[in-house]
Every structure is written in C-alpha cells, then in structure tokens.
Amino acid sequence: MPECGEKVRHPTRDDALAHIKRLVWKNHSAGQSERSVGLAAYPCEHCQMWHVGHQRSTPLVWHYTVVRLLDPILESDALRPPAPRLVFDVNRVPPEVRRRYPDGCLPLSRSFVSRARAQRLPRVLEVPVPGTRFRIRSSHLLAELDALLWFSRDAEWEHSVRITGRPGRENNEIGGGGLLRFGVRASFAKLRWSDYLERNTTPMRMRDALAGLGNPTEWLATDEAIPLNGVHAIEVYYRGHWKPVADVADDEFDRYLAERPAAYAAARESLPLKLEAAGRGDIVALPEMNEAEIIVCEDAWWQGRERLESDHADITALNAAWKALRVSITTGRIDSGCATRSEKQA
C-alpha cells in the first residue's frame, strides 16, 4: 500500500476540491468549523492521485519566467520542458534574428536532433534560421538536445534566468513585460544539475561557467510536463512583492510596468552615491536601499560574478558571499511608505 495509506484518492483536483466543500459544510453543520481551517487539495507523490487534508506545509519551488509567456503557457495548460535548441548570443546576430528569438534560443528541427544523436556533431555548427536568409554559427556544445524544465528553491528570484537574452532581473522585467513565477511542490522536480550534465555534453570549463550563473544547489528540474492543475501558485512581481496573478488588475499592472524604466534609471543614479558614502567593499556597511536599488545592486553583483574566469572562481565561496550580501541588503531595505531601519531603531 502506498505511504498515503487509506486517504481518499481523487483522480482530479476538481474532485478533491468538491470533497473539501462537502467537509466544510459537514464541519459547519456540526459546529466544528475550526476543523476546516487549513484543508487543502494536494497531489500525492506516491499514488499520483489527489488527496484532501491538512498537508504539512512545505516550501514551494519556483519556475521563474516573464509575463509575455503567460498566455502560451495558459493555452497549453501545462509547464513544459523546452524543445531541443541551440543557444546563441543575441548580441552577435542580425536584428531580425534577435526579434524572432529574443531569448537567444533557436529551436532545432527533428532531423537535426536525429542526426546529432546518431553521429558526432562538427565542432562548429551552422544552423539556418527558419524564414530568413541567415544562419547561426555556434559551437556544438551550445546545442542543447535534452533541455529540462527548471525550478529554483530561491523564494525571491533566480539569477540564472535570462529569457530576454540579457542577464539581470531588470532586463527580464522590462524586456519580458513583467516577472512571473509558478510554484510547485518539489516532488514534481526530481532531477538535479548533475542529471542535466549527464544528459548534455558539457566540458568542465563550460560546466563551471554555467554554474556561475546561479547557485546549482538550489536548482531542480524535470523532463516531464507539469499540468497547471498541479501548480500551487502563479504570481507576478508587483510593487516590490510577489502577488497572485488574480489579485493584480491588468490596468494597474500596465501602469506599474510603465513606471519601471524610470524607477531603475533613478536607482542607477542614486545607488553609487549611497555606496560611496557608506564605504566601498564592506557588505556589512551597505546603505539602506529602496526596492529598485536592491535589484540594481544584485544585478551588478551577479554580472561581476559572471565575468570571473571559471577556473579562478570558487563557486562555494561565491555562493556564501551571495547569501551574506542578500542578508545585508534585506536588513537595510527601505519599504515604500514605511520608516527606514534607522528611524525604526531611533
């Protein structure tokens, strides 16, 4: 018998939700409404069905993306691993190619994938761009034949995300029409960074460079589609916080996005002055920052990290430094409309 024991098994989430409604009414009729608090429908990793109960609270893992991809995801009714693709530098291709593939990923045809799996690829690939006269010239190591759907344990942002083709949270938000994330139980993402390396030819130097884009210990993945009814949260980043998509009106979100370029521009001007006044090189003495300044500061830290030579970078030490920086920034955050840290302590 599965570890879920004798719990009622529901084939769909809707069936489980109907069960919750019946339980809530039953508890209310018996004068025991408190028993309904915390009831939830959740997918079982053992029997692959849906249960109802007071599930132990476990942190979600997050698939970070951008708002312009929300409609295609909703239409497909699932989060899906990418198709095989060639990764390229968007800054080294003609504007027409960059407009067609702003994330720097060119889908590979089935015939290409079949050939690649049957015989060794040449060191340098030249792949035609459909519908254009252009060809992308790239290393065979950038042909990702077994792409995965990635998640992160980081509950704020995953800095390896670069859907708009450029690094940085600011670039993803401005170029992607806003930041978006999907939260699922970790049981949906059972693969790890080591599984990706086993499936895709990745020399050590390239492996270390990719690991420098984020913190691989926080990465989880799957090679299977996750139906949206298995997603526990769909959220957009709005005015300094992650909020459920349903709680943010479209017109309000559009106004917020229109304000973001100016907010980031102001942050890039004010932040250097604050850092200079606080003293450079000492993360303990970081100044208080507003929300846009924090993002600019974090983006700059990660861009500096990516410029390090992989054979001279101690990833473990860098990840520890990142955690210390995140703690220091969070401690000194200025919330809009609230007192600063020093004002609260006075």
Coordinates of C-alpha atoms in Angstrom, one line a residue, residues 28-306:
H28 CA -20.1 23.8 9.9
S29 CA -23.3 21.8 10.4
A30 CA -21.7 20.0 13.4
G31 CA -20.5 23.3 14.9
Q32 CA -16.8 22.3 14.3
S33 CA -15.8 24.9 11.7
E34 CA -12.3 25.0 13.1
R35 CA -11.7 21.6 11.7
S36 CA -11.9 23.1 8.2
V37 CA -9.1 25.6 8.7
G38 CA -6.1 24.6 6.6
L39 CA -7.8 22.0 4.5
A40 CA -6.2 21.7 1.1
A41 CA -6.2 19.6 -2.0
Y42 CA -2.7 18.3 -2.9
P43 CA -1.1 15.9 -5.4
C44 CA 0.3 12.7 -3.9
E45 CA 3.8 11.8 -5.0
H46 CA 3.2 8.1 -4.0
C47 CA -0.1 7.2 -5.7
Q48 CA -0.2 10.1 -8.3
M49 CA -3.8 11.0 -7.2
W50 CA -5.2 13.9 -5.3
H51 CA -5.8 13.9 -1.5
V52 CA -7.6 16.2 0.9
G53 CA -6.2 17.0 4.3
H54 CA -4.1 19.3 6.4
Q55 CA -1.0 18.8 4.4
R56 CA 2.3 19.6 6.1
S57 CA 3.4 23.0 5.0
T58 CA 6.5 22.6 2.7
P59 CA 8.1 25.4 0.7
L60 CA 7.3 25.6 -3.0
V61 CA 10.0 25.6 -5.7
W62 CA 9.7 28.2 -8.4
H63 CA 9.8 28.3 -12.1
Y64 CA 10.8 31.9 -12.9
T65 CA 9.8 33.4 -16.3
V66 CA 8.2 36.6 -17.8
V67 CA 4.7 37.7 -18.3
R68 CA 4.8 37.7 -22.1
L69 CA 5.0 33.9 -21.9
L70 CA 1.9 33.6 -19.7
D71 CA -0.7 33.3 -22.4
P72 CA 1.2 30.5 -24.3
I73 CA 1.5 28.6 -21.0
L74 CA -2.2 29.0 -20.2
E75 CA -3.1 27.9 -23.7
S76 CA -1.0 24.7 -23.4
D77 CA -2.5 24.1 -19.9
A78 CA 0.9 23.0 -18.6
L79 CA 4.5 23.9 -17.8
R80 CA 6.6 22.1 -20.4
P81 CA 10.3 21.5 -20.9
P82 CA 11.8 23.4 -23.8
A83 CA 12.2 21.6 -27.2
P84 CA 15.8 20.8 -28.3
R85 CA 17.5 24.2 -29.0
L86 CA 20.7 26.0 -30.0
V87 CA 21.7 28.6 -27.5
F88 CA 23.3 31.7 -29.1
D89 CA 24.5 35.2 -28.2
V90 CA 21.7 37.6 -29.2
N91 CA 24.2 40.5 -29.4
R92 CA 26.0 38.8 -32.2
V93 CA 23.1 38.1 -34.6
P94 CA 21.3 40.5 -37.0
P95 CA 18.3 42.4 -35.6
E96 CA 15.8 40.3 -37.5
V97 CA 17.0 37.1 -35.8
R98 CA 17.1 38.9 -32.4
R99 CA 13.5 40.0 -32.8
R100 CA 12.4 36.4 -33.7
Y101 CA 14.3 34.8 -30.9
P102 CA 14.9 37.4 -28.1
D103 CA 15.8 34.7 -25.5
G104 CA 18.8 33.5 -27.6
C105 CA 17.4 30.0 -28.2
L106 CA 16.8 28.6 -31.7
P107 CA 14.6 25.5 -31.8
L108 CA 16.3 22.6 -33.5
S109 CA 14.5 20.5 -36.1
R110 CA 13.7 16.8 -35.6
S111 CA 16.0 15.9 -38.4
F112 CA 18.9 17.9 -36.8
V113 CA 18.3 16.2 -33.5
S114 CA 18.2 12.7 -35.1
R115 CA 21.5 13.3 -36.9
A116 CA 23.1 14.8 -33.7
R117 CA 22.1 11.7 -31.7
A118 CA 23.3 9.3 -34.4
Q119 CA 26.7 10.8 -35.2
R120 CA 29.2 13.2 -33.6
L121 CA 28.5 16.9 -34.4
P122 CA 31.1 19.1 -36.0
R123 CA 32.9 21.4 -33.6
V124 CA 31.2 24.4 -35.2
L125 CA 27.6 24.4 -36.3
E126 CA 25.9 26.5 -38.9
V127 CA 22.1 26.3 -38.4
P128 CA 19.7 28.1 -40.8
V129 CA 17.1 30.4 -39.1
P130 CA 13.7 29.5 -40.4
G131 CA 12.0 32.1 -42.6
T132 CA 15.2 34.2 -43.0
R133 CA 18.4 34.1 -45.1
F134 CA 20.5 34.0 -42.0
R135 CA 22.4 31.2 -40.4
I136 CA 23.7 31.0 -36.8
R137 CA 27.2 29.9 -36.4
S138 CA 27.9 28.4 -33.0
S139 CA 29.8 25.8 -31.0
H140 CA 28.4 22.3 -31.0
L141 CA 28.5 22.5 -27.2
L142 CA 25.7 25.0 -27.2
A143 CA 23.3 22.6 -28.9
E144 CA 21.0 21.5 -26.0
L145 CA 19.5 18.2 -27.1
D146 CA 17.9 17.3 -23.8
A147 CA 16.6 20.5 -22.3
L148 CA 14.8 20.4 -18.9
L149 CA 12.1 22.5 -17.2
W150 CA 13.9 24.3 -14.3
F151 CA 12.9 25.4 -10.9
S152 CA 14.7 27.1 -8.0
R153 CA 14.4 27.0 -4.2
D154 CA 15.2 30.7 -4.1
A155 CA 12.0 32.3 -3.0
E156 CA 12.9 35.8 -4.3
W157 CA 14.5 35.4 -7.8
E158 CA 16.7 33.0 -9.7
H159 CA 19.6 35.0 -11.3
S160 CA 20.4 32.4 -13.9
V161 CA 17.1 33.4 -15.8
R162 CA 17.7 35.4 -18.9
I163 CA 14.6 34.9 -21.1
T164 CA 15.1 38.3 -22.8
G165 CA 18.6 37.2 -23.9
R166 CA 20.3 39.6 -21.5
P167 CA 21.3 38.9 -17.9
G168 CA 19.7 40.7 -14.9
R169 CA 16.4 40.9 -13.2
E170 CA 15.8 44.4 -14.5
N171 CA 16.3 43.3 -18.1
N172 CA 14.0 40.4 -17.7
E173 CA 11.3 42.6 -16.2
I174 CA 11.5 45.4 -18.7
G175 CA 12.1 43.2 -21.8
G176 CA 9.6 40.5 -20.7
G177 CA 6.6 42.6 -19.8
G178 CA 7.0 41.8 -16.1
L179 CA 8.3 39.0 -13.9
L180 CA 6.2 35.8 -13.5
R181 CA 6.7 32.6 -11.5
F182 CA 4.9 29.3 -11.0
G183 CA 5.2 27.5 -7.6
V184 CA 5.0 23.7 -7.4
R185 CA 5.8 21.0 -4.8
A186 CA 9.5 19.9 -5.0
S187 CA 8.2 16.3 -5.7
F188 CA 7.4 17.4 -9.2
A189 CA 11.0 18.3 -10.0
K190 CA 13.1 15.2 -9.2
L191 CA 16.1 16.0 -11.4
R192 CA 19.2 18.0 -10.4
W193 CA 22.1 19.8 -12.0
S194 CA 24.0 16.5 -12.1
D195 CA 21.3 14.9 -14.2
Y196 CA 21.5 17.7 -16.8
L197 CA 25.2 17.3 -17.0
E198 CA 24.8 13.5 -17.6
R199 CA 22.3 14.1 -20.5
N200 CA 24.1 17.0 -22.2
T201 CA 27.8 17.1 -23.3
T202 CA 29.3 19.7 -21.0
P203 CA 33.1 20.1 -20.7
M204 CA 34.3 21.0 -17.2
R205 CA 35.1 24.7 -18.1
M206 CA 31.7 25.2 -19.6
R207 CA 30.1 23.4 -16.6
D208 CA 31.8 25.7 -14.2
A209 CA 30.8 28.8 -16.2
L210 CA 27.2 27.7 -16.3
A211 CA 27.3 27.0 -12.5
G212 CA 28.5 30.6 -12.1
L213 CA 25.2 31.9 -13.5
G214 CA 23.4 31.0 -10.3
N215 CA 23.6 28.5 -7.4
P216 CA 23.2 24.9 -8.7
T217 CA 22.4 23.6 -5.2
E218 CA 19.1 25.4 -5.5
W219 CA 18.2 24.1 -8.9
L220 CA 15.6 21.4 -9.5
A221 CA 14.3 20.2 -12.8
T222 CA 12.0 17.8 -14.6
D223 CA 11.8 16.3 -18.1
E224 CA 8.1 16.0 -17.9
A225 CA 5.2 18.5 -18.4
I226 CA 3.5 19.6 -15.3
P227 CA -0.3 20.2 -15.7
L228 CA -1.4 23.6 -14.4
N229 CA -3.8 21.9 -12.0
G230 CA -0.6 20.7 -10.3
V231 CA 0.7 24.3 -9.8
H232 CA 0.0 25.7 -6.4
A233 CA 0.8 29.4 -7.1
I234 CA 1.0 31.7 -10.2
E235 CA 2.4 35.1 -9.2
V236 CA 3.6 38.3 -10.7
Y237 CA 6.2 40.7 -9.2
Y238 CA 4.3 43.9 -8.5
R239 CA 5.4 46.9 -6.5
G240 CA 8.1 45.1 -4.5
H241 CA 6.2 41.9 -3.8
W242 CA 5.2 38.6 -5.4
K243 CA 1.4 38.6 -5.7
P244 CA -1.1 36.1 -7.1
V245 CA -1.9 36.9 -10.7
A246 CA -5.6 37.0 -9.9
D247 CA -5.0 39.8 -7.3
V248 CA -3.4 42.3 -9.8
A249 CA -5.7 44.1 -12.3
D250 CA -4.4 44.3 -15.8
D251 CA -4.6 48.1 -16.0
E252 CA -2.8 48.5 -12.6
F253 CA 0.0 46.2 -13.8
D254 CA 0.3 48.1 -17.0
R255 CA 0.7 51.4 -15.1
Y256 CA 3.3 49.7 -12.8
L257 CA 5.3 48.5 -15.8
A258 CA 5.3 51.9 -17.4
E259 CA 6.9 53.3 -14.2
R260 CA 9.7 50.7 -14.0
P261 CA 12.2 52.2 -16.6
A262 CA 12.2 55.5 -14.7
A263 CA 12.5 53.7 -11.3
Y264 CA 15.5 51.7 -12.4
A265 CA 17.2 54.8 -14.0
A266 CA 16.8 56.7 -10.8
A267 CA 18.2 53.7 -8.8
R268 CA 21.3 53.6 -11.1
E269 CA 21.9 57.2 -10.3
S270 CA 21.3 57.1 -6.5
L271 CA 22.9 53.8 -5.7
P272 CA 26.5 54.7 -6.5
L273 CA 26.2 57.8 -4.3
K274 CA 24.9 55.7 -1.4
L275 CA 27.6 53.1 -1.8
E276 CA 30.3 55.7 -2.0
A277 CA 29.0 57.4 1.2
A278 CA 28.8 54.0 3.0
G279 CA 32.3 52.9 2.1
R280 CA 33.2 50.5 -0.7
G281 CA 33.9 46.8 -0.3
D282 CA 32.3 46.3 3.1
I283 CA 28.9 44.5 2.7
V284 CA 28.3 45.0 6.5
A285 CA 28.2 48.7 5.9
L286 CA 25.8 48.6 2.9
P287 CA 23.4 51.6 2.9
E288 CA 19.6 51.4 3.2
M289 CA 18.1 50.8 -0.3
N290 CA 14.7 51.0 -1.8
E291 CA 13.3 48.2 -3.9
A292 CA 14.7 49.3 -7.3
E293 CA 18.1 50.0 -5.8
I294 CA 18.3 46.5 -4.4
I295 CA 17.6 44.9 -7.8
V296 CA 20.2 47.1 -9.5
C297 CA 22.7 46.2 -6.8
E298 CA 22.0 42.5 -7.0
D299 CA 22.2 42.5 -10.8
A300 CA 25.5 44.3 -10.7
W301 CA 26.9 41.7 -8.2
W302 CA 25.9 38.8 -10.5
Q303 CA 27.2 40.4 -13.6
G304 CA 30.5 40.9 -11.9
R305 CA 30.4 37.2 -10.8
E306 CA 29.8 36.1 -14.4

